[in-house]
């Protein structure tokens, strides 16, 4: 057993937060987390609508932590700048929607943000390999994009490990971020597979005790990262 105190980073998704008191929700968990994950959906790439840059700006005003905007939209090139202007430190997109994914990555980087790609559960890692050197983050989705509160897809765990090996073999430094259905009962496997950042939505913003849930998951990440049980 190792004795290091490092751990995978925790990124709450605000998708299941109470938007009527969003600033309070964000502030309540901020002491226990490392960054926030904001899922933007357009009703085209996925069958759901969420929010735009104004909500990102509201979260930015409520905390000092980095914000990662995950664009589940059909035109990331068009809208990336608005989200960076609103406060996004990282912007990720789904490469299958872009005729030239490399151009989107270059555009995001030119805006001063870290660029990322998100991997749909039904897709492989070919786009990741082609773009690895210029990415700051790779999102491995462990649910199908579109709605919060879905069950974790166990078959995606090997893809987490494959993404980690791909980034390492390319000599790149992108974080592997795992998004979808992560909770106390499965986070150990996610970290063991190679996650650097863990996204948790309904496991934190549960409508009962978000701060307590964030604290418990953070503590679990310490033991999972250190190989404890």
N, CA and C of each residue as an Amber inpcrd file, in Angstrom:
protein
   687
   0.8390000  -1.1880000   0.0000000   0.0000000   0.0000000   0.0000000
   0.8810000   1.2480000   0.0000000   0.5810000   2.2230000  -0.8520000
   1.3580000   3.4430000  -0.9090000   0.9570000   4.3830000   0.2160000
   1.7910000   5.3700000   0.4710000   1.4980000   6.3290000   1.5290000
   1.3110000   7.7340000   0.9960000   1.3200000   7.9120000  -0.3030000
   1.1190000   9.2370000  -0.8720000  -0.2630000   9.7690000  -0.5310000
  -0.3690000  11.0990000  -0.4250000  -1.6480000  11.7130000  -0.1070000
  -2.3000000  12.3170000  -1.3470000  -1.7250000  12.0680000  -2.5120000
  -2.3500000  12.5680000  -3.7350000  -3.6230000  11.7780000  -4.0140000
  -4.4620000  12.3530000  -4.8590000  -5.7040000  11.6700000  -5.2060000
  -6.1790000  12.1630000  -6.5570000  -7.0680000  11.4100000  -7.1470000
  -7.7520000  11.8800000  -8.3360000  -8.5930000  13.1040000  -7.9650000
  -8.7430000  14.0110000  -8.9050000  -9.5020000  15.2360000  -8.6520000
 -10.9940000  15.0060000  -8.8320000 -11.7740000  15.7810000  -8.1030000
 -13.2250000  15.6360000  -8.0900000 -13.8730000  16.8430000  -8.7600000
 -14.7670000  16.5630000  -9.7140000 -15.4320000  17.6180000 -10.4780000
 -16.9440000  17.3970000 -10.4600000 -17.6870000  18.0900000  -9.5980000
 -19.1350000  17.9370000  -9.6200000 -19.7350000  18.4590000 -10.9250000
 -20.6610000  17.7080000 -11.4800000 -21.4690000  18.1950000 -12.5940000
 -22.6930000  18.8900000 -12.0080000 -22.9670000  20.0940000 -12.4690000
 -24.0950000  20.8510000 -11.9150000 -25.4320000  20.4260000 -12.5140000
 -25.4320000  19.4320000 -13.3820000 -26.6290000  19.0770000 -14.1370000
 -27.8180000  18.7530000 -13.2350000 -27.5630000  18.1280000 -12.0820000
 -28.6590000  17.7660000 -11.1880000 -28.7500000  18.6880000  -9.9720000
 -28.0120000  19.8030000  -9.9960000 -28.1090000  20.7730000  -8.9120000
 -29.4550000  21.4980000  -8.9680000 -29.8130000  22.1450000  -7.8680000
 -31.0200000  22.9610000  -7.8050000 -30.7050000  24.3130000  -8.4320000
 -31.1630000  24.5430000  -9.6540000 -30.8280000  25.7790000 -10.3600000
 -31.5120000  26.9940000  -9.7550000 -32.5190000  26.7950000  -8.9210000
 -33.1530000  27.9080000  -8.2390000 -32.2750000  28.5040000  -7.1620000
 -31.2870000  27.7390000  -6.7280000 -30.3220000  28.2190000  -5.7250000
 -28.9220000  27.7590000  -6.1140000 -28.5990000  27.9890000  -7.3760000
 -27.3640000  27.4430000  -7.9310000 -26.1270000  27.9680000  -7.2170000
 -26.0780000  29.2590000  -6.9340000 -24.8980000  29.8190000  -6.2690000
 -24.6680000  29.1510000  -4.9150000 -25.7490000  28.9220000  -4.1610000
 -25.6220000  28.2630000  -2.8630000 -25.1740000  26.8150000  -3.0200000
 -25.6870000  26.1370000  -4.0240000 -25.3000000  24.7450000  -4.2740000
 -23.7980000  24.6660000  -4.5820000 -23.3430000  25.5260000  -5.4640000
 -21.9260000  25.5460000  -5.8330000 -21.0610000  25.8610000  -4.6160000
 -21.4400000  26.8780000  -3.8680000 -20.6450000  27.2840000  -2.7020000
 -20.5980000  26.1910000  -1.6410000 -21.6680000  25.4110000  -1.5260000
 -21.7160000  24.3850000  -0.4740000 -20.7190000  23.2590000  -0.6990000
 -20.4270000  22.9470000  -1.9560000 -19.5130000  21.8360000  -2.2380000
 -18.1000000  22.3020000  -2.5810000 -17.9330000  23.5800000  -2.8600000
 -16.6300000  24.0920000  -3.3070000 -15.4690000  23.7340000  -2.3760000
 -15.6470000  23.7160000  -1.0410000 -14.5010000  23.3730000  -0.1780000
 -14.0020000  21.9410000  -0.3320000 -14.8020000  21.0620000  -0.9630000
 -14.4700000  19.6470000  -1.0130000 -14.1080000  19.1520000  -2.4110000
 -14.0990000  20.0490000  -3.3940000 -13.8990000  19.6180000  -4.7790000
 -12.7700000  20.4200000  -5.4250000 -12.4120000  20.0310000  -6.6400000
 -11.2660000  20.6400000  -7.3150000 -11.6450000  21.5170000  -8.4970000
 -12.7690000  21.2250000  -9.1100000 -13.2380000  21.9800000 -10.2610000
 -14.7070000  21.6530000 -10.4630000 -15.3480000  22.3510000 -11.3940000
 -16.7430000  22.0620000 -11.7200000 -16.8630000  21.6810000 -13.1870000
 -17.8180000  20.7980000 -13.4450000 -18.0690000  20.2760000 -14.7890000
 -19.4460000  20.7570000 -15.2200000 -19.5010000  21.4270000 -16.3830000
 -20.7490000  22.0290000 -16.8390000 -21.1320000  21.4490000 -18.1970000
 -22.2370000  20.7110000 -18.2220000 -22.6910000  20.0200000 -19.4220000
 -23.6400000  20.9020000 -20.2270000 -23.2010000  21.2940000 -21.4050000
 -24.0120000  22.1420000 -22.2770000 -24.6060000  21.2710000 -23.3760000
 -25.9370000  21.2670000 -23.4780000 -26.6370000  20.4300000 -24.4650000
 -27.5580000  21.3060000 -25.3010000 -27.6450000  20.9970000 -26.5890000
 -28.3480000  21.8870000 -27.5190000 -29.6500000  21.3380000 -28.0890000
 -30.0480000  20.1370000 -27.6930000 -31.2620000  19.5530000 -28.2470000
 -31.0900000  18.9890000 -29.6430000 -29.8620000  19.0030000 -30.1570000
 -29.5670000  18.4620000 -31.4820000 -28.6180000  17.2680000 -31.3730000
 -27.4230000  17.5120000 -30.8190000 -26.5050000  16.3840000 -30.6270000
 -27.1050000  15.3880000 -29.6460000 -27.7730000  15.9010000 -28.6180000
 -28.5090000  15.0500000 -27.6740000 -29.9260000  15.5810000 -27.5480000
 -30.8300000  14.7420000 -27.0760000 -32.2470000  15.1240000 -26.9800000
 -32.5470000  15.8320000 -25.6660000 -31.7660000  16.8480000 -25.3720000
 -31.9980000  17.5950000 -24.1410000 -31.4110000  18.9830000 -24.3090000
 -31.9530000  19.9370000 -23.5900000 -31.4340000  21.3010000 -23.5390000
 -31.0240000  21.5930000 -22.1060000 -29.8840000  22.2600000 -21.9360000
 -29.4900000  22.6050000 -20.5700000 -29.3600000  24.1220000 -20.4220000
 -28.1810000  24.6680000 -20.6470000 -27.9670000  26.0860000 -20.3690000
 -26.8880000  26.6380000 -21.2810000 -26.6970000  27.9420000 -21.2110000
 -25.7200000  28.6130000 -22.0540000 -24.6640000  29.3420000 -21.2560000
 -23.9680000  30.2830000 -21.8850000 -22.8690000  30.9930000 -21.2330000
 -23.2670000  31.7410000 -19.9720000 -24.5010000  32.2220000 -19.8800000
 -24.8880000  32.9820000 -18.6900000 -24.8410000  32.1200000 -17.4290000
 -25.1570000  30.8420000 -17.5480000 -25.0620000  29.9500000 -16.3850000
 -23.6160000  29.6900000 -16.0230000 -22.7630000  29.5470000 -17.0210000
 -21.3360000  29.4060000 -16.7520000 -20.8260000  30.6300000 -16.0060000
 -21.2390000  31.8080000 -16.4290000 -20.8250000  33.0340000 -15.7590000
 -21.3310000  33.0770000 -14.3230000 -22.5380000  32.5530000 -14.0760000
 -23.0790000  32.5290000 -12.7230000 -22.2680000  31.6130000 -11.8170000
 -21.8610000  30.4530000 -12.3340000 -21.0110000  29.5520000 -11.5540000
 -19.6480000  30.1870000 -11.3100000 -19.1320000  30.8530000 -12.3350000
 -17.8490000  31.5460000 -12.1880000 -17.9020000  32.5760000 -11.0550000
 -19.0330000  33.2810000 -10.9560000 -19.1850000  34.2920000  -9.9150000
 -19.3430000  33.6780000  -8.5260000 -19.7650000  32.4070000  -8.4790000
 -20.0450000  31.7600000  -7.2000000 -18.8460000  31.0490000  -6.5970000
 -17.7750000  30.8490000  -7.3770000 -16.6010000  30.1350000  -6.8650000
 -15.3610000  30.5370000  -7.6340000 -14.2090000  30.1590000  -7.0810000
 -12.9230000  30.4620000  -7.7180000 -12.2880000  29.2420000  -8.3660000
 -12.9890000  28.1250000  -8.4010000 -12.4180000  26.8920000  -8.9240000
 -12.4950000  26.8570000 -10.4520000 -11.6290000  26.0790000 -11.0970000
 -11.6830000  25.9650000 -12.5640000 -13.0030000  25.3780000 -13.0440000
 -13.4590000  25.8560000 -14.1910000 -14.6950000  25.3680000 -14.7940000
 -14.3700000  24.6620000 -16.1040000 -14.8870000  23.4460000 -16.2570000
 -14.7100000  22.6650000 -17.4800000 -16.0720000  22.5640000 -18.1560000
 -16.2100000  23.1840000 -19.3180000 -17.4460000  23.1540000 -20.0770000
 -17.3840000  22.0230000 -21.0940000 -18.3410000  21.1250000 -21.0060000
 -18.4420000  19.9610000 -21.8840000 -19.5500000  20.2420000 -22.8870000
 -19.1730000  20.5250000 -24.1270000 -20.1240000  20.8950000 -25.1640000
 -20.6890000  19.6520000 -25.8490000 -21.9220000  19.3390000 -25.5380000
 -22.6440000  18.2740000 -26.2410000 -23.5430000  18.9660000 -27.2680000
 -22.8870000  19.6080000 -28.2310000 -23.5950000  20.4230000 -29.2150000
 -23.0290000  20.1400000 -30.6020000 -23.7710000  20.5650000 -31.6160000
 -23.3790000  20.2420000 -32.9880000 -22.4210000  21.2470000 -33.6060000
 -22.2080000  22.4060000 -32.9810000 -21.3490000  23.4330000 -33.5790000
 -20.4160000  24.0370000 -32.5400000 -19.4740000  23.2500000 -32.0240000
 -18.5870000  23.7650000 -30.9780000 -17.7200000  24.9270000 -31.4400000
 -17.3300000  24.9580000 -32.7080000 -16.5070000  26.0500000 -33.2050000
 -17.2230000  27.3920000 -33.0430000 -18.5060000  27.4040000 -33.3020000
 -19.2800000  28.6450000 -33.2430000 -19.4190000  29.1810000 -31.8260000
 -19.5610000  28.3020000 -30.8530000 -19.9310000  28.7450000 -29.5130000
 -18.8030000  28.7020000 -28.4830000 -17.6710000  28.1400000 -28.8070000
 -16.6010000  27.9860000 -27.8210000 -16.1890000  29.3100000 -27.1990000
 -16.0460000  30.3470000 -28.0010000 -15.5660000  31.6370000 -27.4910000
 -16.4960000  32.1990000 -26.4290000 -17.8000000  32.0470000 -26.6080000
 -18.7510000  32.5800000 -25.6380000 -18.5870000  31.9130000 -24.2820000
 -18.2710000  30.6230000 -24.2870000 -18.1060000  29.9160000 -23.0170000
 -16.7710000  30.2410000 -22.3550000 -15.7470000  30.4520000 -23.1490000
 -14.4750000  30.8890000 -22.5720000 -14.6320000  32.2870000 -21.9830000
 -15.3010000  33.1650000 -22.6950000 -15.5440000  34.5200000 -22.1800000
 -16.3420000  34.4830000 -20.8780000 -17.2180000  33.4800000 -20.7350000
 -18.0360000  33.3600000 -19.5300000 -17.2670000  32.7870000 -18.3420000
 -16.0660000  32.2240000 -18.6070000 -15.2550000  31.7440000 -17.4940000
 -14.7420000  30.3290000 -17.5890000 -14.9440000  29.6540000 -18.7210000
 -14.4640000  28.2770000 -18.8530000 -12.9470000  28.2340000 -18.9650000
 -12.3180000  27.3990000 -18.1450000 -10.8770000  27.1810000 -18.2410000
 -10.5580000  26.0660000 -19.2270000 -11.5010000  25.1370000 -19.3850000
 -11.3770000  24.0480000 -20.3530000 -12.6890000  23.9350000 -21.1300000
 -12.5640000  23.6140000 -22.4000000 -13.7320000  23.3770000 -23.2370000
 -13.5130000  22.0730000 -23.9980000 -14.4250000  21.1320000 -23.8110000
 -14.3640000  19.8530000 -24.5130000 -15.5530000  19.7290000 -25.4540000
 -15.3630000  18.9610000 -26.5190000 -16.4170000  18.7540000 -27.5030000
 -16.3600000  17.3240000 -28.0040000 -17.3870000  16.9230000 -28.7420000
 -17.4400000  15.5880000 -29.3210000 -16.9220000  15.6690000 -30.7560000
 -15.7940000  15.0560000 -31.0570000 -15.1540000  15.2610000 -32.3580000
 -15.9770000  14.7860000 -33.5400000 -16.9160000  13.8710000 -33.3150000
 -17.7060000  13.3700000 -34.4390000 -18.6170000  14.4470000 -35.0320000
 -18.8470000  15.5460000 -34.3000000 -19.7200000  16.6030000 -34.8370000
 -18.9590000  17.6020000 -35.6990000 -17.6290000  17.5570000 -35.6670000
 -16.8140000  18.5750000 -36.3330000 -16.1720000  18.0230000 -37.6020000
 -16.3110000  18.7180000 -38.7330000 -15.6410000  18.2780000 -39.9530000
 -14.1230000  18.2040000 -39.7910000 -13.5660000  19.1300000 -39.0000000
 -12.1320000  19.1690000 -38.7380000 -11.9020000  19.3270000 -37.2330000
 -11.8870000  18.2270000 -36.4880000 -11.7110000  18.3240000 -35.0390000
 -10.4460000  19.0690000 -34.6330000  -9.3670000  18.9020000 -35.3890000
  -8.1170000  19.5850000 -35.0510000  -8.2880000  21.0990000 -35.0830000
  -9.1220000  21.5860000 -35.9950000  -9.3540000  23.0280000 -36.0820000
 -10.1010000  23.5290000 -34.8490000 -11.0210000  22.7240000 -34.3250000
 -11.7420000  23.1160000 -33.1140000 -10.7770000  23.1640000 -31.9350000
  -9.9220000  22.1510000 -31.8320000  -8.9230000  22.1360000 -30.7610000
  -8.0360000  23.3710000 -30.8460000  -7.5520000  23.6830000 -32.0300000
  -6.7010000  24.8570000 -32.2080000  -7.4430000  26.1340000 -31.8260000
  -8.7160000  26.2260000 -32.1960000  -9.5190000  27.4070000 -31.8800000
  -9.6670000  27.5760000 -30.3760000 -10.0020000  26.4960000 -29.6720000
 -10.1530000  26.5710000 -28.2140000  -8.8480000  27.0150000 -27.5710000
  -7.7530000  26.4610000 -28.0180000  -6.4520000  26.8370000 -27.4570000
  -6.1160000  28.3000000 -27.7510000  -6.5070000  28.7690000 -28.9240000
  -6.2460000  30.1680000 -29.2720000  -7.0230000  31.1330000 -28.3890000
  -8.1050000  30.6490000 -27.7950000  -8.9110000  31.4640000 -26.8910000
  -8.3250000  31.5160000 -25.4840000  -7.2710000  30.7420000 -25.2550000
  -6.6300000  30.7150000 -23.9530000  -7.1560000  29.6500000 -23.0170000
  -7.9570000  28.7280000 -23.5340000  -8.5050000  27.6440000 -22.7180000
  -7.8530000  26.3170000 -23.0780000  -7.9490000  25.3620000 -22.1690000
  -7.4990000  24.0070000 -22.4640000  -8.5320000  23.2950000 -23.3040000
  -8.0760000  22.5870000 -24.3210000  -8.9830000  21.8910000 -25.2290000
  -9.1090000  20.4210000 -24.8370000 -10.3200000  19.9000000 -25.0220000
 -10.5420000  18.4910000 -24.7340000 -11.5020000  17.8670000 -25.7240000
 -11.4560000  16.5500000 -25.8080000 -12.4400000  15.8120000 -26.5890000
 -13.1500000  14.8370000 -25.6650000 -14.4170000  14.5940000 -25.9770000
 -15.2330000  13.6670000 -25.2150000 -15.5230000  12.4470000 -26.0710000
 -15.3950000  11.2770000 -25.4700000 -15.5530000  10.0140000 -26.1960000
 -16.8780000   9.3770000 -25.8160000 -17.7810000   9.3250000 -26.7680000
 -19.0860000   8.6820000 -26.5940000 -18.8750000   7.1930000 -26.2900000
 -19.7270000   6.5930000 -25.4470000 -19.5550000   5.1680000 -25.1280000
 -19.5340000   4.2460000 -26.3420000 -20.1730000   4.6650000 -27.4300000
 -20.2390000   3.8150000 -28.6150000 -19.1170000   4.0720000 -29.6110000
 -18.1870000   4.9410000 -29.2650000 -17.1050000   5.2880000 -30.1830000
 -15.7500000   4.8820000 -29.6030000 -14.7890000   4.7170000 -30.5000000
 -13.4470000   4.3660000 -30.0870000 -12.5870000   5.5860000 -29.8180000
 -11.2820000   5.3540000 -29.7500000 -10.3400000   6.3950000 -29.3440000
  -9.5130000   6.9510000 -30.4980000  -9.9450000   6.7100000 -31.7340000
  -9.1550000   7.1590000 -32.8830000  -8.9280000   8.6610000 -32.8710000
  -9.9640000   9.4320000 -32.5670000  -9.8170000  10.8860000 -32.5400000
  -8.8490000  11.3320000 -31.4480000  -8.8740000  10.6340000 -30.3320000
  -7.9620000  10.9680000 -29.2380000  -6.5170000  10.7850000 -29.6880000
  -6.2390000   9.6730000 -30.3500000  -4.8840000   9.4130000 -30.8140000
  -4.3870000  10.4660000 -31.7790000  -5.2670000  10.9220000 -32.6660000
  -4.8720000  11.9050000 -33.6730000  -4.6000000  13.2730000 -33.0720000
  -5.2420000  13.5820000 -31.9350000  -5.1670000  14.9250000 -31.3580000
  -4.3830000  14.9880000 -30.0570000  -3.8750000  13.8650000 -29.5970000
  -3.3450000  13.7350000 -28.2340000  -2.3940000  14.8410000 -27.8240000
  -1.4790000  15.2150000 -28.6980000  -0.4420000  16.1730000 -28.3240000
  -1.0020000  17.5460000 -27.9660000  -2.1880000  17.8800000 -28.4770000
  -2.7490000  19.2170000 -28.2740000  -3.8920000  19.2550000 -27.2730000
  -4.1630000  18.1370000 -26.6250000  -5.2860000  18.0740000 -25.6960000
  -4.8430000  18.2930000 -24.2600000  -5.6930000  18.9480000 -23.4960000
  -5.4680000  19.0930000 -22.0640000  -6.2970000  18.0830000 -21.2790000
  -7.3530000  17.5590000 -21.9020000  -8.2230000  16.6240000 -21.2080000
  -8.9300000  15.7330000 -22.2300000  -9.1400000  14.4850000 -21.8270000
  -9.9540000  13.5320000 -22.5860000 -11.0660000  13.0550000 -21.6610000
 -12.3090000  13.2840000 -22.0700000 -13.4500000  12.7930000 -21.2900000
 -13.8370000  11.4170000 -21.8220000 -13.7580000  10.4280000 -20.9700000
 -14.2750000   9.1030000 -21.2980000 -15.6650000   9.0090000 -20.6790000
 -16.6820000   8.9930000 -21.5240000 -18.0440000   8.9610000 -21.0240000
 -18.4470000   7.5400000 -20.6450000 -19.0140000   7.4190000 -19.4530000
 -19.4470000   6.1230000 -18.9520000 -20.9670000   6.0620000 -18.8140000
 -21.6370000   7.0030000 -19.4730000 -23.0750000   6.9390000 -19.7660000
 -23.2430000   7.5220000 -21.1630000 -24.3900000   7.3200000 -21.7620000
 -24.6660000   7.9580000 -23.0480000 -25.0810000   9.4060000 -22.8050000
 -24.4990000  10.3240000 -23.5340000 -24.7360000  11.7330000 -23.2450000
 -26.1940000  12.1240000 -23.4300000 -26.6350000  13.0610000 -22.5690000
 -27.9700000  13.6020000 -22.7300000 -28.7210000  13.8800000 -21.4450000
 -28.5590000  13.0300000 -20.4360000 -29.3340000  13.1880000 -19.2090000
 -28.5070000  12.7680000 -17.9990000 -28.7100000  13.4660000 -16.8770000
 -28.0560000  13.0990000 -15.6410000 -28.7470000  11.9260000 -14.9720000
 -28.0680000  11.3330000 -14.0100000 -28.6590000  10.2740000 -13.2070000
 -28.6850000   8.9050000 -13.8380000 -27.9790000   8.7020000 -14.9640000
 -27.9670000   7.3890000 -15.6080000 -27.0310000   6.4220000 -14.8790000
 -27.2380000   5.1390000 -15.1340000 -26.3990000   4.1070000 -14.5340000
 -25.0640000   4.0050000 -15.2630000 -24.0260000   3.7790000 -14.5150000
 -22.6640000   3.6090000 -15.0120000 -22.5960000   2.4010000 -15.9470000
 -21.9380000   2.5780000 -17.0940000 -21.7730000   1.4860000 -18.0620000
 -20.4470000   0.7780000 -17.7730000 -20.5180000  -0.3950000 -17.1780000
 -19.3100000  -1.1180000 -16.7610000 -18.3910000  -1.4380000 -17.9360000
 -18.9710000  -1.6630000 -19.1080000 -18.1650000  -2.0330000 -20.2680000
 -17.2210000  -0.9200000 -20.7070000 -17.4160000   0.2970000 -20.1900000
 -16.5410000   1.4170000 -20.5570000 -15.2420000   1.4630000 -19.7480000
 -15.1530000   0.6900000 -18.6730000 -13.9600000   0.7460000 -17.8210000
 -12.6760000   0.4410000 -18.5910000 -12.6320000  -0.5990000 -19.4480000
 -11.4030000  -0.8350000 -20.2070000 -11.0170000   0.3400000 -21.1040000
 -11.9920000   1.1150000 -21.5560000 -11.6770000   2.2680000 -22.4020000
 -10.9360000   3.3510000 -21.6170000 -11.2340000   3.4630000 -20.3210000
 -10.5060000   4.4070000 -19.4710000  -9.0210000   4.0520000 -19.4720000
  -8.7340000   2.7750000 -19.2490000  -7.3480000   2.3110000 -19.2420000
  -6.6920000   2.4840000 -20.6040000  -7.4380000   2.2180000 -21.6650000
  -6.8900000   2.3690000 -23.0160000  -6.5630000   3.8290000 -23.3110000
  -7.4320000   4.7320000 -22.8920000  -7.1770000   6.1600000 -23.0970000
  -5.9410000   6.6090000 -22.3410000  -5.7720000   6.0970000 -21.1400000
  -4.5940000   6.4460000 -20.3410000  -3.3230000   5.9740000 -21.0380000
  -3.3320000   4.7270000 -21.5100000  -2.1520000   4.1930000 -22.2020000
  -1.8710000   4.9640000 -23.4820000  -2.9140000   5.3400000 -24.1980000
  -2.7460000   6.0690000 -25.4510000  -2.0650000   7.4110000 -25.2020000
  -2.5310000   8.1410000 -24.1890000  -1.9300000   9.4420000 -23.8660000
  -0.4820000   9.2670000 -23.4370000  -0.2150000   8.2780000 -22.6290000
   1.1590000   8.0470000 -22.1710000   2.0740000   7.6380000 -23.3160000
   1.6000000   6.7730000 -24.1930000   2.4390000   6.3000000 -25.2970000
   2.7060000   7.4160000 -26.3010000   1.8090000   8.4030000 -26.3550000
   2.0040000   9.5450000 -27.2530000   2.9190000  10.5980000 -26.6350000
   3.3370000  10.3790000 -25.3950000   4.1630000  11.3710000 -24.7080000
   3.3890000  12.6320000 -24.3910000   2.0650000  12.5200000 -24.3140000
   1.2070000  13.6670000 -24.0550000   0.8670000  13.7340000 -22.5630000
   0.1760000  14.8030000 -22.1660000  -0.0870000  15.0160000 -20.7440000
  -1.5540000  15.2610000 -20.4260000  -2.4510000  14.9600000 -21.3360000
  -3.8700000  15.2140000 -21.1070000  -4.3930000  14.4190000 -19.9150000
  -5.2420000  15.0590000 -19.1300000  -5.9460000  14.3620000 -18.0630000
  -6.9840000  13.4160000 -18.6590000  -7.1730000  12.2830000 -18.0080000
  -8.2830000  11.3940000 -18.3270000  -9.3950000  11.6930000 -17.3290000
 -10.5090000  12.1820000 -17.8410000 -11.6440000  12.5580000 -17.0030000
 -12.7910000  11.5950000 -17.2900000 -13.3570000  11.0260000 -16.2550000
 -14.4210000  10.0340000 -16.4110000 -15.7420000  10.6570000 -15.9920000
 -16.7250000  10.5520000 -16.8830000 -17.9770000  11.2860000 -16.7180000
 -19.1690000  10.3660000 -16.9500000 -19.9480000  10.1330000 -15.8620000
 -21.1930000   9.4160000 -16.0320000 -21.4270000   8.2950000 -15.0520000
 -22.3560000   8.4690000 -14.1340000 -22.7510000   7.3940000 -13.2360000
 -21.7360000   7.0360000 -12.1710000 -20.7330000   7.8840000 -11.9490000
 -19.7170000   7.5740000 -10.9390000 -20.2730000   7.8720000  -9.5490000
 -20.0440000   6.9480000  -8.6270000 -20.5150000   7.1080000  -7.2450000
 -19.5860000   6.3300000  -6.3100000 -19.9030000   6.3390000  -5.0350000
 -19.0280000   5.7060000  -4.0500000 -18.7630000   4.2410000  -4.3550000
 -19.7450000   3.5430000  -4.8960000 -19.6150000   2.1060000  -5.0840000
 -18.7530000   1.7020000  -6.2750000 -18.4740000   2.6240000  -7.1920000
 -17.6720000   2.2420000  -8.3610000 -16.4600000   3.1190000  -8.6030000
 -16.2670000   4.1430000  -7.7830000 -15.1700000   5.0810000  -8.0430000
 -13.8020000   4.4110000  -7.9200000 -13.6940000   3.3670000  -7.0940000
 -12.4190000   2.6560000  -6.9740000 -11.9650000   2.1020000  -8.3220000
 -12.8880000   1.5070000  -9.0670000 -12.5470000   0.9200000 -10.3660000
 -12.1850000   1.9960000 -11.3840000 -12.8630000   3.1180000 -11.2960000
 -12.5940000   4.2290000 -12.2030000 -11.1780000   4.7580000 -11.9920000
 -10.7980000   4.9450000 -10.7420000  -9.4500000   5.4360000 -10.4340000
  -8.4000000   4.3850000 -10.7940000  -8.6760000   3.1330000 -10.4760000
  -7.7310000   2.0650000 -10.7970000  -7.4920000   1.9560000 -12.2940000
  -8.5000000   2.2790000 -13.0830000  -8.3600000   2.2070000 -14.5380000
  -7.5510000   3.3510000 -15.1160000  -7.3760000   4.4310000 -14.3310000
  -6.5240000   5.5200000 -14.8090000  -7.1170000   6.9040000 -14.7910000
  -8.2610000   7.1050000 -14.1400000  -8.8780000   8.4280000 -14.1160000
  -8.0390000   9.4150000 -13.3180000  -7.8340000  10.5830000 -13.9070000
  -7.1930000  11.6950000 -13.2000000  -8.2340000  12.6250000 -12.5900000
  -9.3760000  12.7210000 -13.2520000 -10.4800000  13.5690000 -12.7990000
 -11.7570000  12.7380000 -12.8410000 -12.5490000  12.8320000 -11.7960000
 -13.8060000  12.0870000 -11.7030000 -14.9550000  13.0840000 -11.6460000
 -15.8910000  12.9440000 -12.5750000 -17.0970000  13.7690000 -12.5910000
 -18.1960000  13.0310000 -11.8300000 -18.9070000  13.7480000 -10.9820000
 -20.0300000  13.1730000 -10.2490000 -21.1600000  14.1860000 -10.2260000
 -22.3390000  13.7660000 -10.6700000 -23.4870000  14.6590000 -10.6940000
 -24.4690000  14.3320000  -9.6040000 -25.3630000  13.3710000  -9.8660000
 -26.3820000  13.0180000  -8.8820000 -25.7790000  12.3860000  -7.6270000
 -24.5550000  11.8790000  -7.7170000 -23.9000000  11.3360000  -6.5260000
 -23.5310000  12.4420000  -5.5400000 -23.4800000  13.6770000  -6.0020000
 -23.2020000  14.8200000  -5.1320000 -24.4490000  15.6750000  -4.9540000
 -24.9910000  16.1660000  -6.0540000 -26.1920000  17.0010000  -5.9780000
 -27.4180000  16.0960000  -5.9250000 -27.6270000  15.5380000  -4.7200000
 -28.6600000  14.5200000  -4.5200000 -29.9380000  15.0780000  -3.9170000
 -29.9890000  16.3850000  -3.7010000 -31.1630000  16.9940000  -3.1030000
 -31.2760000  16.7860000  -1.6110000 -30.2660000  16.1950000  -0.9940000
 -30.3040000  15.9100000   0.4450000 -29.1750000  16.6340000   1.1680000
 -27.9450000  16.2890000   0.8340000 -26.7830000  16.8600000   1.5180000
 -25.6110000  16.8790000   0.5490000 -25.5840000  17.8590000  -0.3240000
 -24.5530000  17.9160000  -1.3660000 -23.1640000  18.0390000  -0.7610000
 -23.0100000  18.8680000   0.2490000 -21.6850000  19.0550000   0.8580000
 -21.1820000  17.7570000   1.4720000 -22.0560000  17.0550000   2.1810000
 -21.6640000  15.7900000   2.7850000 -21.3180000  14.7560000   1.7380000
 -22.1080000  14.7020000   0.6630000 -21.8350000  13.7510000  -0.4070000
 -20.4990000  14.0560000  -1.0800000 -20.2030000  15.3340000  -1.2870000
 -18.9240000  15.7180000  -1.8970000 -17.7620000  15.3440000  -0.9960000
 -17.9200000  15.5740000   0.2860000 -16.8520000  15.2390000   1.2360000
 -16.5940000  13.7380000   1.2650000 -17.6570000  12.9350000   1.2810000
 -17.4790000  11.4830000   1.3170000 -16.8160000  10.9760000   0.0310000
 -17.2050000  11.5370000  -1.0970000 -16.6050000  11.0930000  -2.3480000
 -15.1540000  11.5240000  -2.4490000 -14.8490000  12.7190000  -1.9850000
 -13.4460000  13.1640000  -1.9530000 -12.6080000  12.2330000  -1.0810000
 -13.1080000  11.8930000   0.0850000 -12.3690000  11.0050000   0.9750000
 -12.1880000   9.6270000   0.3420000 -13.2020000   9.1670000  -0.3730000
 -13.1000000   7.8810000  -1.0620000 -12.0300000   7.9500000  -2.1510000
 -11.9020000   9.0950000  -2.8030000 -10.8820000   9.2470000  -3.8320000
  -9.4810000   9.1700000  -3.2450000  -9.3010000   9.6570000  -2.0330000
  -7.9890000   9.5480000  -1.3820000  -7.6170000   8.0850000  -1.2070000
  -8.5300000   7.2890000  -0.6650000  -8.2110000   5.8820000  -0.4380000
  -8.0990000   5.1200000  -1.7620000  -8.9390000   5.4700000  -2.7450000
  -8.8580000   4.7860000  -4.0300000  -7.5370000   5.0880000  -4.7280000
  -7.0990000   6.3140000  -4.6850000  -5.8440000   6.7050000  -5.3320000
  -4.6630000   6.0450000  -4.6440000  -4.7510000   5.8800000  -3.3430000
  -3.6470000   5.2880000  -2.5930000  -3.6940000   3.7750000  -2.5330000
  -4.6390000   3.1610000  -3.2440000  -4.7120000   1.7050000  -3.2870000
  -5.2660000   1.0870000  -2.0430000  -5.9790000   1.8620000  -1.2270000
  -6.5710000   1.3120000  -0.0150000  -7.9840000   0.8380000  -0.2980000
  -8.5710000   0.1410000   0.6280000  -9.9600000  -0.3260000   0.4930000
 -10.7780000   0.1650000   1.6710000
